[in-house]
Short mmCIF file of C-alpha atoms in Angstrom, two decimals:
data_model
loop_
_atom_site.label_atom_id
_atom_site.label_comp_id
_atom_site.label_asym_id
_atom_site.label_seq_id
_atom_site.Cartn_x
_atom_site.Cartn_y
_atom_site.Cartn_z
CA MET A 1156 -103.13 24.81 183.11
CA SER A 1157 -102.45 28.39 182.16
CA ILE A 1158 -101.67 31.69 183.82
CA THR A 1159 -102.74 35.22 182.91
CA LEU A 1160 -99.97 37.82 182.86
CA ILE A 1161 -100.96 41.48 183.03
CA SER A 1162 -98.73 44.16 181.53
CA LYS A 1163 -98.11 47.72 182.72
CA GLU A 1164 -100.94 48.96 180.50
CA GLY A 1165 -103.31 46.32 181.87
CA ALA A 1166 -103.30 44.09 178.77
CA GLN A 1167 -103.83 40.40 179.55
CA PHE A 1168 -101.68 37.59 178.12
CA LEU A 1169 -102.88 34.02 178.63
CA VAL A 1170 -99.84 31.70 178.67
CA SER A 1171 -99.42 28.00 179.28
CA LYS A 1172 -97.50 26.78 182.31
CA PRO A 1173 -94.29 25.66 180.50
CA VAL A 1174 -94.04 29.11 178.87
CA ALA A 1175 -94.70 30.98 182.13
CA ASP A 1176 -92.16 28.76 183.91
CA ARG A 1177 -89.38 30.44 181.95
CA ILE A 1178 -90.12 33.66 183.83
CA GLY A 1179 -88.49 33.44 187.26
CA VAL A 1180 -90.78 35.84 189.14
CA VAL A 1181 -93.92 34.22 187.71
CA ARG A 1182 -92.65 30.77 188.65
CA ASP A 1183 -91.92 31.91 192.21
CA CYS A 1184 -95.19 33.78 192.44
CA ALA A 1185 -97.37 30.96 191.09
CA TYR A 1186 -95.86 28.27 193.28
CA GLY A 1187 -95.18 30.50 196.20
CA ALA A 1188 -94.17 28.92 199.46
CA ASP A 1189 -96.60 26.04 198.90
CA PHE A 1190 -94.37 24.59 196.23
CA TRP A 1191 -91.49 24.23 198.66
CA LEU A 1192 -93.71 22.85 201.40
CA GLY A 1193 -94.81 20.12 199.00
CA TYR A 1194 -98.52 21.00 198.68
CA ALA A 1195 -100.32 20.88 195.40
CA VAL A 1196 -99.81 24.01 193.33
CA ALA A 1197 -102.52 26.47 194.23
CA THR A 1198 -103.01 27.94 190.78
CA ASP A 1199 -106.32 28.02 188.92
CA ASP A 1200 -107.23 29.27 185.48
CA SER A 1201 -108.51 32.57 186.72
CA MET A 1202 -105.23 33.55 188.33
CA GLY A 1203 -103.51 36.67 187.08
CA ILE A 1204 -100.06 38.07 187.81
CA THR A 1205 -99.40 41.76 187.25
CA LEU A 1206 -95.98 42.72 185.91
CA ALA A 1207 -96.16 46.44 186.56
CA ASN A 1208 -92.78 47.36 185.07
CA VAL A 1209 -93.19 45.68 181.68
CA THR A 1210 -95.01 47.24 178.74
CA SER A 1211 -97.30 45.18 176.48
CA SER A 1212 -94.96 45.37 173.51
CA ILE A 1213 -91.92 44.17 175.49
CA LEU A 1214 -93.95 41.49 177.29
CA SER A 1215 -95.20 40.05 174.01
CA LYS A 1216 -91.63 40.11 172.68
CA ILE A 1217 -90.42 38.26 175.78
CA LEU A 1218 -93.20 35.68 175.54
CA VAL A 1219 -91.97 34.79 172.03
CA TRP A 1220 -88.65 33.82 173.58
CA CYS A 1221 -90.34 31.91 176.41
CA GLU A 1222 -92.49 30.05 173.90
CA HIS A 1223 -89.40 29.08 171.89
CA TYR A 1224 -87.60 27.83 174.98
CA LYS A 1225 -90.56 26.17 176.72
CA ASP A 1226 -89.19 22.66 176.03
CA MET A 1227 -85.44 23.23 175.95
CA GLU A 1228 -82.80 24.77 178.14
CA PRO A 1229 -81.36 28.11 176.97
CA LEU A 1230 -77.72 29.06 177.53
CA VAL A 1231 -77.39 30.82 180.86
CA ASP A 1232 -73.66 31.22 181.21
CA GLY A 1233 -71.02 32.53 178.84
CA ASP A 1234 -68.37 35.00 177.74
CA SER A 1235 -67.13 36.75 174.61
CA ASN A 1236 -66.24 33.47 172.86
CA MET A 1237 -69.58 31.74 173.04
CA GLU A 1238 -71.87 31.21 170.04
CA PHE A 1239 -75.63 31.64 170.30
CA PRO A 1240 -78.03 29.70 168.08
CA GLU A 1241 -79.10 31.51 164.88
CA TRP A 1242 -82.69 31.78 166.09
CA ASP A 1243 -81.54 33.72 169.16
CA MET A 1244 -79.51 36.23 167.18
CA ALA A 1245 -82.37 36.83 164.74
CA TYR A 1246 -84.78 37.19 167.67
CA ILE A 1247 -82.72 39.78 169.54
CA GLY A 1248 -81.94 41.80 166.39
CA HIS A 1249 -80.01 45.08 166.25
CA ASP A 1250 -82.53 47.59 167.58
CA MET A 1251 -80.58 48.98 170.55
CA ASN A 1252 -83.61 50.63 172.10
CA GLN A 1253 -85.65 47.45 172.09
CA ILE A 1254 -82.77 45.26 173.31
CA LEU A 1255 -82.25 47.60 176.25
CA PHE A 1256 -85.90 47.27 177.27
CA VAL A 1257 -85.68 43.49 176.87
CA LEU A 1258 -82.52 43.50 179.01
CA GLU A 1259 -84.10 45.51 181.80
CA ALA A 1260 -87.27 43.42 181.70
CA ALA A 1261 -85.29 40.14 181.70
CA ASP A 1262 -83.42 41.40 184.73
CA TYR A 1263 -86.62 42.44 186.49
CA LEU A 1264 -88.47 39.21 185.61
CA HIS A 1265 -85.50 36.93 186.40
CA ILE A 1266 -84.94 35.28 183.03
CA PRO A 1267 -81.19 34.50 183.02
CA GLY A 1268 -81.09 33.03 179.49
CA LEU A 1269 -82.77 36.04 177.94
CA LEU A 1270 -80.63 38.42 180.01
CA LEU A 1271 -77.52 36.79 178.61
CA LEU A 1272 -78.84 36.99 175.05
CA ALA A 1273 -79.72 40.70 175.47
CA CYS A 1274 -76.20 41.42 176.78
CA LYS A 1275 -74.76 39.66 173.75
CA GLY A 1276 -77.11 41.61 171.48
CA ILE A 1277 -76.01 44.95 172.90
CA ALA A 1278 -72.34 43.96 172.73
CA ASP A 1279 -72.84 43.11 169.04
CA VAL A 1280 -74.37 46.52 168.33
CA LEU A 1281 -71.44 48.24 170.07
CA ASP A 1282 -68.88 46.14 168.24
CA GLY A 1283 -67.07 47.96 165.43
CA ARG A 1284 -68.12 51.46 166.51
CA ASN A 1285 -65.70 54.14 167.63
CA PRO A 1286 -66.25 56.01 170.95
CA ARG A 1287 -67.85 58.99 169.18
CA GLY A 1288 -70.21 56.67 167.31
CA ILE A 1289 -71.26 54.95 170.53
CA CYS A 1290 -71.95 58.29 172.22
CA ASP A 1291 -74.05 59.46 169.26
CA LEU A 1292 -75.97 56.18 169.10
CA LEU A 1293 -76.83 56.20 172.80
CA GLY A 1294 -76.88 59.93 173.51
CA ILE A 1295 -74.16 59.60 176.13
CA VAL A 1296 -72.14 62.70 177.04
CA MET A 1297 -68.40 62.19 177.44
CA ASP A 1298 -67.61 63.26 180.99
CA PHE A 1299 -63.86 62.81 181.29
CA SER A 1300 -61.76 65.35 183.12
CA HIS A 1301 -58.54 66.47 181.53
CA ARG A 1302 -56.42 64.44 183.95
CA GLN A 1303 -58.34 61.27 183.23
CA GLU A 1304 -57.88 61.81 179.52
CA VAL A 1305 -54.15 62.09 179.99
CA ASP A 1306 -54.14 58.89 182.07
CA MET A 1307 -56.19 57.09 179.48
CA ASP A 1308 -53.89 58.19 176.70
CA LYS A 1309 -51.09 56.35 178.43
CA GLU A 1310 -53.18 53.22 178.67
CA ASN A 1311 -54.38 53.57 175.13
CA GLY A 1312 -50.80 53.83 174.01
CA TYR A 1313 -50.44 50.27 175.19
CA TRP A 1314 -53.71 49.01 173.77
CA ARG A 1315 -53.26 50.68 170.39
CA TRP A 1316 -49.91 48.98 170.21
CA PHE A 1317 -51.51 45.72 171.32
CA LEU A 1318 -54.06 45.88 168.50
CA HIS A 1319 -51.68 47.14 165.80
CA PRO A 1320 -48.11 46.18 166.73
CA THR A 1321 -45.54 47.74 164.48
CA MET B 948 -90.13 52.05 181.79
CA MET B 949 -88.63 55.09 180.22
CA ASP B 950 -89.12 55.60 176.53
CA ASP B 951 -85.80 57.32 176.43
CA LEU B 952 -82.90 55.87 174.45
CA SER B 953 -80.32 57.03 176.97
CA SER B 954 -81.60 54.50 179.49
CA ILE B 955 -78.31 52.62 179.04
CA GLU B 956 -76.82 55.27 181.31
CA HIS B 957 -79.17 54.19 184.07
CA LEU B 958 -78.28 50.51 183.86
CA PRO B 959 -76.94 49.03 187.09
CA VAL B 960 -73.18 48.47 186.96
CA GLU B 961 -73.69 44.69 187.20
CA LEU B 962 -75.67 44.67 183.94
CA LEU B 963 -73.11 46.90 182.24
CA ASN B 964 -70.40 44.46 183.34
CA GLU B 965 -72.40 41.56 181.92
CA ILE B 966 -72.71 43.35 178.59
CA PHE B 967 -69.00 44.12 178.52
CA ASP B 968 -68.17 40.47 179.16
CA HIS B 969 -69.21 39.89 175.54
CA LEU B 970 -66.88 42.51 174.07
CA ASP B 971 -63.61 41.69 172.38
CA THR B 972 -60.50 43.78 173.03
CA SER B 973 -61.00 46.38 170.31
CA ALA B 974 -64.68 46.90 171.16
CA ALA B 975 -63.84 47.18 174.86
CA LEU B 976 -61.23 49.76 174.00
CA SER B 977 -63.80 51.90 172.16
CA CYS B 978 -66.22 51.58 175.06
CA ALA B 979 -63.49 52.60 177.51
CA GLN B 980 -63.44 56.05 175.89
CA VAL B 981 -67.18 56.69 176.10
CA CYS B 982 -67.57 57.93 179.66
CA ARG B 983 -66.19 57.43 183.18
CA LEU B 984 -68.63 54.70 184.12
CA TRP B 985 -67.86 52.79 180.94
CA LEU B 986 -64.12 53.22 181.40
CA ALA B 987 -64.31 51.41 184.73
CA ALA B 988 -66.41 48.61 183.25
CA ALA B 989 -64.13 48.32 180.22
CA ARG B 990 -61.00 48.13 182.35
CA ARG B 991 -62.55 45.15 184.06
CA VAL B 992 -62.58 43.38 180.68
CA LEU B 993 -59.28 44.73 179.35
CA TYR B 994 -57.15 43.86 182.37
CA ARG B 995 -59.05 40.93 183.85
CA ARG B 996 -56.74 38.33 182.32
CA ILE B 997 -53.26 39.51 181.55
CA GLU B 998 -50.38 37.63 180.06
CA LEU B 999 -46.70 38.46 180.11
CA SER B 1000 -44.23 36.41 178.11
CA HIS B 1001 -40.70 36.32 176.84
CA GLN B 1002 -41.82 35.67 173.28
CA ASP B 1003 -43.86 38.85 173.38
CA LEU B 1004 -41.40 40.92 175.33
CA ASP B 1005 -42.19 44.27 173.71
CA ARG B 1006 -45.85 44.02 174.58
CA SER B 1007 -45.13 42.65 178.06
CA VAL B 1008 -42.84 45.58 178.85
CA LYS B 1009 -45.53 48.09 177.80
CA LEU B 1010 -48.21 46.23 179.74
CA GLY B 1011 -46.01 46.09 182.83
CA HIS B 1012 -45.45 49.82 182.58
CA THR B 1013 -49.16 50.58 182.17
CA LEU B 1014 -50.01 48.47 185.22
CA LEU B 1015 -47.35 50.26 187.21
CA ILE B 1016 -48.59 53.78 186.45
CA CYS B 1017 -52.35 53.19 186.27
CA THR B 1018 -53.87 52.16 189.60
CA GLU B 1019 -57.35 51.43 188.20
CA ALA B 1020 -55.87 49.14 185.56
CA ARG B 1021 -53.78 47.37 188.17
CA HIS B 1022 -56.81 46.90 190.40
CA SER B 1023 -58.76 45.25 187.57
CA VAL B 1024 -56.37 42.32 187.18
CA ARG B 1025 -57.78 38.96 188.30
CA HIS B 1026 -55.79 36.33 186.39
CA ILE B 1027 -52.07 36.55 185.71
CA LYS B 1028 -50.23 34.30 183.32
CA ILE B 1029 -46.46 34.53 182.94
CA THR B 1030 -44.78 32.50 180.23
CA VAL B 1031 -41.04 32.06 180.46
CA ASP B 1032 -39.12 31.12 177.38
CA ALA B 1033 -35.49 31.43 178.33
CA HIS B 1034 -33.01 29.82 180.63
CA THR B 1035 -33.04 32.63 183.12
CA ASP B 1036 -36.09 33.99 184.82
CA ASP B 1037 -34.98 37.55 185.48
CA VAL B 1038 -35.91 39.15 182.13
CA LEU B 1039 -39.53 39.69 183.12
CA LEU B 1040 -38.82 40.53 186.74
CA PRO B 1041 -38.41 44.32 186.32
CA HIS B 1042 -41.81 44.44 184.58
CA LEU B 1043 -43.59 42.73 187.46
CA ALA B 1044 -42.92 45.41 190.05
CA TRP B 1045 -46.65 46.29 190.08
CA ILE B 1046 -47.47 42.84 191.44
CA ASN B 1047 -46.49 44.00 194.92
CA ASP B 1048 -49.03 46.79 194.71
CA VAL B 1049 -52.31 44.95 194.07
CA ARG B 1050 -55.02 44.78 196.68
CA GLU B 1051 -55.28 41.85 199.09
CA GLY B 1052 -57.78 39.33 197.79
CA GLN B 1053 -57.86 40.80 194.31
CA ILE B 1054 -55.96 38.17 192.31
CA GLN B 1055 -57.71 34.84 191.83
CA LYS B 1056 -55.34 32.93 189.61
CA VAL B 1057 -51.61 33.01 188.92
CA VAL B 1058 -50.03 30.76 186.30
CA LEU B 1059 -46.32 30.52 185.72
CA ASP B 1060 -45.56 28.64 182.54
CA ASP B 1061 -42.25 27.48 181.22
CA ASN B 1062 -41.71 26.59 177.57
CA THR B 1063 -38.19 25.29 178.08
CA SER B 1064 -39.34 22.46 180.38
CA ARG B 1065 -36.60 23.39 182.81
CA PRO B 1066 -38.61 24.01 185.90
CA SER B 1067 -36.23 26.25 187.76
CA LEU B 1068 -37.54 29.77 188.20
CA PRO B 1069 -36.64 30.60 191.79
CA LEU B 1070 -36.82 34.38 191.42
CA LEU B 1071 -40.24 34.49 189.76
CA THR B 1072 -41.66 31.83 192.05
CA SER B 1073 -40.36 33.66 195.06
CA LEU B 1074 -41.78 37.00 193.87
CA LEU B 1075 -45.20 35.47 193.22
CA LEU B 1076 -45.41 33.62 196.53
CA LYS B 1077 -44.41 36.65 198.56
CA SER B 1078 -46.53 39.25 196.77
CA PRO B 1079 -50.14 40.04 197.67
CA ALA B 1080 -51.00 38.62 194.24
CA GLY B 1081 -49.73 35.17 195.19
CA ARG B 1082 -51.03 35.41 198.72
CA SER B 1083 -54.58 36.08 197.63
CA ALA B 1084 -54.79 33.65 194.71
CA GLN B 1085 -57.18 30.71 194.78
CA PHE B 1086 -55.28 28.95 192.02
CA LEU B 1087 -51.52 28.87 191.55
CA GLN B 1088 -49.42 27.12 188.96
CA LEU B 1089 -45.71 27.33 189.54
CA TYR B 1090 -42.38 25.65 189.96
CA GLY B 1091 -40.97 23.98 193.03
CA SER B 1092 -37.70 25.85 193.28
CA PHE B 1093 -37.71 29.18 195.03
CA PHE B 1094 -35.79 31.68 197.14
CA ASP B 1095 -32.95 29.32 197.93
CA ASP B 1096 -30.53 32.14 198.50
CA ASP B 1097 -32.29 34.04 201.20
CA PHE B 1098 -33.59 31.10 203.16
CA HIS B 1099 -32.75 31.22 206.86
CA PRO B 1100 -34.75 28.83 209.05
CA SER B 1101 -35.04 31.33 211.85
CA GLY B 1102 -34.98 34.63 209.99
CA THR B 1103 -37.39 34.07 207.10
CA ARG B 1104 -41.01 34.91 207.76
CA ALA B 1105 -43.54 32.19 207.02
CA ILE B 1106 -45.78 32.74 203.98
CA GLU B 1107 -49.52 32.22 204.47
CA LEU B 1108 -51.46 31.41 201.31
CA GLN B 1109 -54.86 31.85 202.93
CA ASN B 1110 -57.10 31.62 199.86
CA LEU B 1111 -55.31 28.95 197.89
CA ARG B 1112 -57.63 26.12 196.89
CA ARG B 1113 -55.73 24.51 194.06
CA MET B 1114 -52.07 24.36 193.13
CA ASN B 1115 -50.28 22.82 190.15
CA ILE B 1116 -46.60 22.53 190.80
CA SER B 1117 -43.63 21.16 188.89
CA PHE B 1118 -40.46 19.96 190.54
CA ALA B 1119 -37.02 19.37 189.10
CA PRO B 1120 -35.92 15.85 190.02
CA GLY B 1121 -33.62 15.80 193.01
CA TYR B 1122 -34.53 19.34 194.05
CA ASP B 1123 -33.99 19.69 197.76
CA SER B 1124 -34.81 22.73 199.82
CA PRO B 1125 -36.44 23.19 203.21
CA SER B 1126 -38.09 26.38 201.92
CA TRP B 1127 -41.49 24.75 201.50
CA MET B 1128 -41.68 24.26 205.26
CA LEU B 1129 -42.19 28.01 205.52
CA VAL B 1130 -45.20 28.12 203.23
CA HIS B 1131 -48.58 27.35 204.73
CA PHE B 1132 -51.68 26.45 202.77
CA PRO B 1133 -54.45 26.20 205.35
CA ARG B 1134 -57.22 25.76 202.75
CA LEU B 1135 -55.53 23.88 199.93
CA LEU B 1136 -57.88 21.21 198.57
CA MET B 1137 -56.31 20.14 195.28
CA LEU B 1138 -52.67 19.58 194.53
CA ASP B 1139 -51.23 18.45 191.22
CA ILE B 1140 -47.53 17.60 191.36
CA LYS B 1141 -45.64 17.00 188.14
CA SER B 1142 -42.02 16.00 187.89
CA SER B 1143 -39.68 13.69 186.08
CA GLY B 1144 -38.59 11.98 189.26
CA TYR B 1145 -38.46 12.19 193.00
CA SER B 1146 -37.33 15.37 194.75
CA PRO B 1147 -37.09 15.67 198.54
CA ALA B 1148 -38.90 19.03 198.42
CA MET B 1149 -41.98 17.11 197.24
CA SER B 1150 -42.24 15.28 200.57
CA VAL B 1151 -41.70 18.53 202.48
CA LEU B 1152 -44.55 20.14 200.53
CA LEU B 1153 -46.90 17.18 201.05
CA ARG B 1154 -46.33 17.32 204.79
CA THR B 1155 -47.26 21.01 204.96
CA VAL B 1156 -50.62 20.42 203.24
CA SER B 1157 -51.60 17.25 205.07
CA THR B 1158 -54.28 18.86 207.21
CA SER B 1159 -56.46 20.15 204.36
CA LEU B 1160 -55.68 18.28 201.15
CA GLN B 1161 -58.54 16.28 199.60
CA LEU B 1162 -57.38 15.62 196.04
CA LEU B 1163 -53.85 14.76 194.97
CA TRP B 1164 -52.33 13.97 191.59
CA LEU B 1165 -48.73 12.81 191.59
CA THR B 1166 -47.29 12.31 188.13
CA TRP B 1167 -43.74 11.63 187.01
CA ARG B 1168 -42.93 11.69 183.31
CA THR B 1169 -39.48 11.07 181.95
CA GLY B 1170 -39.87 12.77 178.59
CA ASN B 1171 -38.19 11.00 175.74
CA THR B 1172 -36.63 8.06 177.52
CA ASP B 1173 -38.99 5.18 178.06
CA MET B 1174 -37.05 3.31 180.69
CA GLY B 1175 -38.96 5.00 183.49
CA THR B 1176 -37.76 6.72 186.63
CA SER B 1177 -35.89 5.06 189.44
CA LEU B 1178 -36.61 5.58 193.12
CA GLN B 1179 -34.03 5.01 195.86
CA PRO B 1180 -35.21 3.08 198.95
CA CYS B 1181 -34.65 6.05 201.27
CA ASP B 1182 -36.62 8.36 198.91
CA GLN B 1183 -39.39 5.79 198.70
CA ALA B 1184 -39.58 5.72 202.49
CA SER B 1185 -39.86 9.49 202.81
CA LEU B 1186 -42.48 9.73 200.02
CA THR B 1187 -44.51 6.95 201.64
CA GLY B 1188 -44.23 8.75 204.96
CA ALA B 1189 -45.46 12.02 203.44
CA LEU B 1190 -48.41 10.27 201.76
CA SER B 1191 -49.32 8.55 205.04
CA ALA B 1192 -49.99 11.92 206.65
CA LEU B 1193 -52.80 12.76 204.18
CA THR B 1194 -55.61 11.56 206.38
CA ARG B 1195 -58.26 13.80 204.77
CA LEU B 1196 -57.52 12.76 201.21
CA LEU B 1197 -60.60 11.74 199.19
CA SER B 1198 -58.97 11.05 195.84
CA LEU B 1199 -55.42 9.99 195.09
CA SER B 1200 -53.92 9.53 191.66
CA VAL B 1201 -50.38 8.20 191.46
CA ASP B 1202 -48.60 7.69 188.13
CA LEU B 1203 -44.88 7.34 188.71
CA ASN B 1204 -43.75 5.52 185.56
CA LEU B 1205 -41.18 3.60 187.57
CA SER B 1206 -38.30 1.65 186.05
CA GLN B 1207 -38.63 -1.02 188.74
CA PRO B 1208 -41.31 -1.74 191.32
CA ALA B 1209 -41.16 0.43 194.43
CA ALA B 1210 -44.23 -0.14 196.56
CA VAL B 1211 -44.74 3.51 197.52
CA LEU B 1212 -48.41 3.03 198.34
CA ASP B 1213 -48.33 -0.19 200.36
CA ASP B 1214 -47.37 1.26 203.70
CA ALA B 1215 -49.33 4.51 203.18
CA MET B 1216 -52.62 2.66 202.56
CA PRO B 1217 -53.68 2.01 206.19
CA HIS B 1218 -53.30 5.74 206.99
CA LEU B 1219 -55.51 7.11 204.21
CA VAL B 1220 -58.66 6.79 206.25
CA SER B 1221 -60.84 9.10 204.10
CA LEU B 1222 -59.85 7.83 200.67
CA LYS B 1223 -62.71 7.13 198.25
CA VAL B 1224 -61.02 7.04 194.85
CA LEU B 1225 -57.61 5.56 194.12
CA THR B 1226 -55.94 5.61 190.71
CA CYS B 1227 -52.50 4.13 190.42
CA CYS B 1228 -50.16 2.43 188.01
CA ARG B 1229 -48.45 -0.89 188.54
CA GLY B 1230 -45.09 -0.55 190.18
CA ALA B 1231 -46.18 1.96 192.81
CA PHE B 1232 -47.80 -0.81 194.81
CA SER B 1233 -47.49 -4.56 195.33
CA GLU B 1234 -50.13 -7.26 195.74
CA VAL B 1235 -50.69 -6.28 199.39
CA LEU B 1236 -52.64 -3.28 198.04
CA PHE B 1237 -55.72 -5.50 197.82
CA SER B 1238 -55.57 -6.45 201.49
CA ARG B 1239 -54.58 -2.99 202.75
CA LEU B 1240 -57.00 -0.95 200.64
CA PRO B 1241 -58.73 1.52 202.99
CA PRO B 1242 -62.28 0.31 203.74
CA THR B 1243 -63.66 3.64 202.48
CA VAL B 1244 -62.39 3.22 198.90
CA VAL B 1245 -65.27 2.94 196.43
CA LEU B 1246 -63.44 3.21 193.11
CA LEU B 1247 -60.09 1.60 192.38
CA MET B 1248 -58.43 2.13 189.00
CA LEU B 1249 -55.30 0.12 188.30
CA GLY B 1250 -53.26 1.16 185.30
CA SER B 1251 -50.37 -0.46 183.49
CA ASN B 1252 -46.79 0.65 183.62
CA THR B 1253 -45.97 1.42 180.04
CA ASN B 1254 -42.22 1.83 180.01
CA ASP B 1255 -39.94 -0.81 178.45
CA GLY B 1256 -37.70 -1.51 181.42
CA PHE B 1257 -40.51 -2.61 183.70
CA PRO B 1258 -40.93 -6.32 184.46
CA ARG B 1259 -44.44 -7.52 183.59
CA ASP B 1260 -46.71 -9.69 185.65
CA ASN B 1261 -49.77 -10.59 183.62
CA LYS B 1262 -51.15 -12.72 186.44
CA PHE B 1263 -51.21 -9.85 188.92
CA LEU B 1264 -54.99 -10.04 189.36
CA ARG B 1265 -54.70 -13.43 191.05
CA HIS B 1266 -54.05 -11.38 194.19
CA GLY B 1267 -57.35 -9.56 193.77
CA TRP B 1268 -59.50 -12.30 195.31
CA ILE B 1269 -58.82 -10.91 198.75
CA ALA B 1270 -60.42 -7.60 197.74
CA ALA B 1271 -63.60 -9.42 196.75
CA ALA B 1272 -63.53 -11.37 200.00
CA ARG B 1273 -63.23 -8.14 202.00
CA VAL B 1274 -66.25 -6.69 200.22
CA ARG B 1275 -68.24 -9.86 200.98
CA SER B 1276 -67.42 -9.63 204.66
CA GLY B 1277 -68.49 -6.01 204.74
CA GLU B 1278 -64.99 -4.84 205.50
CA SER B 1279 -64.54 -2.85 202.31
CA ALA B 1280 -66.86 -0.44 200.44
CA LEU B 1281 -65.28 -1.18 197.05
CA LYS B 1282 -67.89 -0.86 194.33
CA TYR B 1283 -65.90 -0.37 191.13
CA LEU B 1284 -62.60 -1.95 190.09
CA TRP B 1285 -61.24 -0.92 186.72
CA TYR B 1286 -58.14 -2.63 185.40
CA PHE B 1287 -56.27 -0.94 182.53
CA ASP B 1288 -53.68 -3.54 181.71
CA HIS B 1289 -53.34 -6.57 179.48
CA GLY B 1290 -53.47 -9.44 181.90
CA ASP B 1291 -54.01 -13.15 181.58
CA ALA B 1292 -57.46 -13.55 179.96
CA ASP B 1293 -58.43 -16.66 181.96
CA ILE B 1294 -57.61 -15.04 185.28
CA GLU B 1295 -59.47 -11.87 184.30
CA ARG B 1296 -62.59 -13.80 183.33
CA GLU B 1297 -62.53 -15.77 186.54
CA PHE B 1298 -61.93 -12.60 188.54
CA ALA B 1299 -64.79 -10.86 186.76
CA GLU B 1300 -67.10 -13.65 187.95
CA GLU B 1301 -65.78 -13.39 191.48
CA CYS B 1302 -66.37 -9.63 191.45
CA GLN B 1303 -69.90 -10.06 190.16
CA ASN B 1304 -70.67 -12.41 193.04
CA ALA B 1305 -69.21 -9.94 195.52
CA GLY B 1306 -71.14 -7.01 194.01
CA ILE B 1307 -68.12 -5.25 192.50
CA ASP B 1308 -68.35 -3.69 189.05
CA PHE B 1309 -65.24 -5.04 187.35
CA LEU B 1310 -64.02 -3.65 184.07
CA SER B 1311 -60.85 -4.55 182.23
CA VAL B 1312 -59.36 -3.43 178.96
CA GLY B 1313 -58.54 -7.03 178.03
CA LEU B 1314 -62.10 -8.30 178.55
CA LEU B 1315 -63.60 -5.30 176.75
CA MET B 1316 -61.43 -5.94 173.71
CA ASP B 1317 -62.32 -9.66 173.78
CA SER B 1318 -66.02 -8.92 173.87
CA ASN B 1319 -65.65 -6.52 170.97
CA GLN B 1320 -64.05 -9.24 168.86
CA ASP B 1321 -66.89 -11.73 169.49
#
């Protein structure tokens, strides 16, 4: 059994059930209420699900992950100390722009494992950069008021000391 | 979706928080200086778990000061760990003033740790229990001695620990204070008591939690001496009485490392009407345990008493037949009986057969080792 997923641009992706099952909204949509009432799943080959917020390029990227994880459980819970498999880190890469789109799509499509990986990917890109570098990379404008900067200096006094005790 | 790189600025705060969960301290510090939104998210990471300790006094003093002057930082704290490494507990006190100024419900976990293994920190314990930090915590780890000096049965206000679900507490042996009567734990589910011997305050505490407690660990360790702890008859009676009040208890683990048998559990057994799992070491009960075991108990784990002074009885299991008989007659729900002691091999084998007939899964260290040798 397979399901057709339709991207924002209208491109069709034919995916098998185990792959589509990784995507929370597709799973809920395909089974619908019938699944919980215990009927047979009312899905046929011609069925299509439109994912209006996801572009073709991001959807095909996401389907690579779903394909990889169709038979195994991804990590769905973790913090700064956890290690991801090598495949995951290579998959998510260091392209901030792309990771952000993957993150937003994973959030929208309800894919907790991929959401976690995207968060880790972004954190890795941010790691080792100074505040100025982060602003330049992401085009963020520093918006601190003078008072807040003074407050933060006090805090940073502590943290600088924490990182480099003398 | 936008094709604009700055879309990170439009991320919902929840996603930003999830990203920041993966940052280490130095990266979080850089992110804190990016913009206002990021500062708030970074503070969540930087101050979520804070640790103050004697060994690291310089840092602790600076951290205490920062938390005192910066409200946002103070409001980001969720877990507090305080490590004491001296014989007095007042060195860190001046740097904990901020603890009285956190929001209700904000702190989830408070751990008081003592490297000197002298569990007597009345000032710190008192501060933590009375502050909004202690009052709102779901998990507390602390010491049994507190606010002895200002205790007045009529004048002192009761302390309500509304959110507390789990508490690990250490008592100094012999410690006696009615103070625990004034602390109420309406929702406490799990209690882990560690000590090197009996203290009357222990019984007082157990009585105050009797209406909610479901899991209890009671462990006495004597440190370097291996003669075990002794228990006076009057202390045994009051401990048994306190245990008898725990009618909602599902799991009880008792490891008292006694120097001579003191059947603490025998008389408490008939009162533990909800008990499902019982773990105990020889010495805390006598052979009547098998006949008084609450009918609800499914898993019974009997350990050995490992100290040198304790008299051994390697034929103890001969009393176990009554447990099997009770299961046969439908009077007891016992399903698993695990015996961690070196008993008489013949008796164990015979008992294993009896258990099999009664439908009890019997496991013993002795039989396991025998079967490995075959």
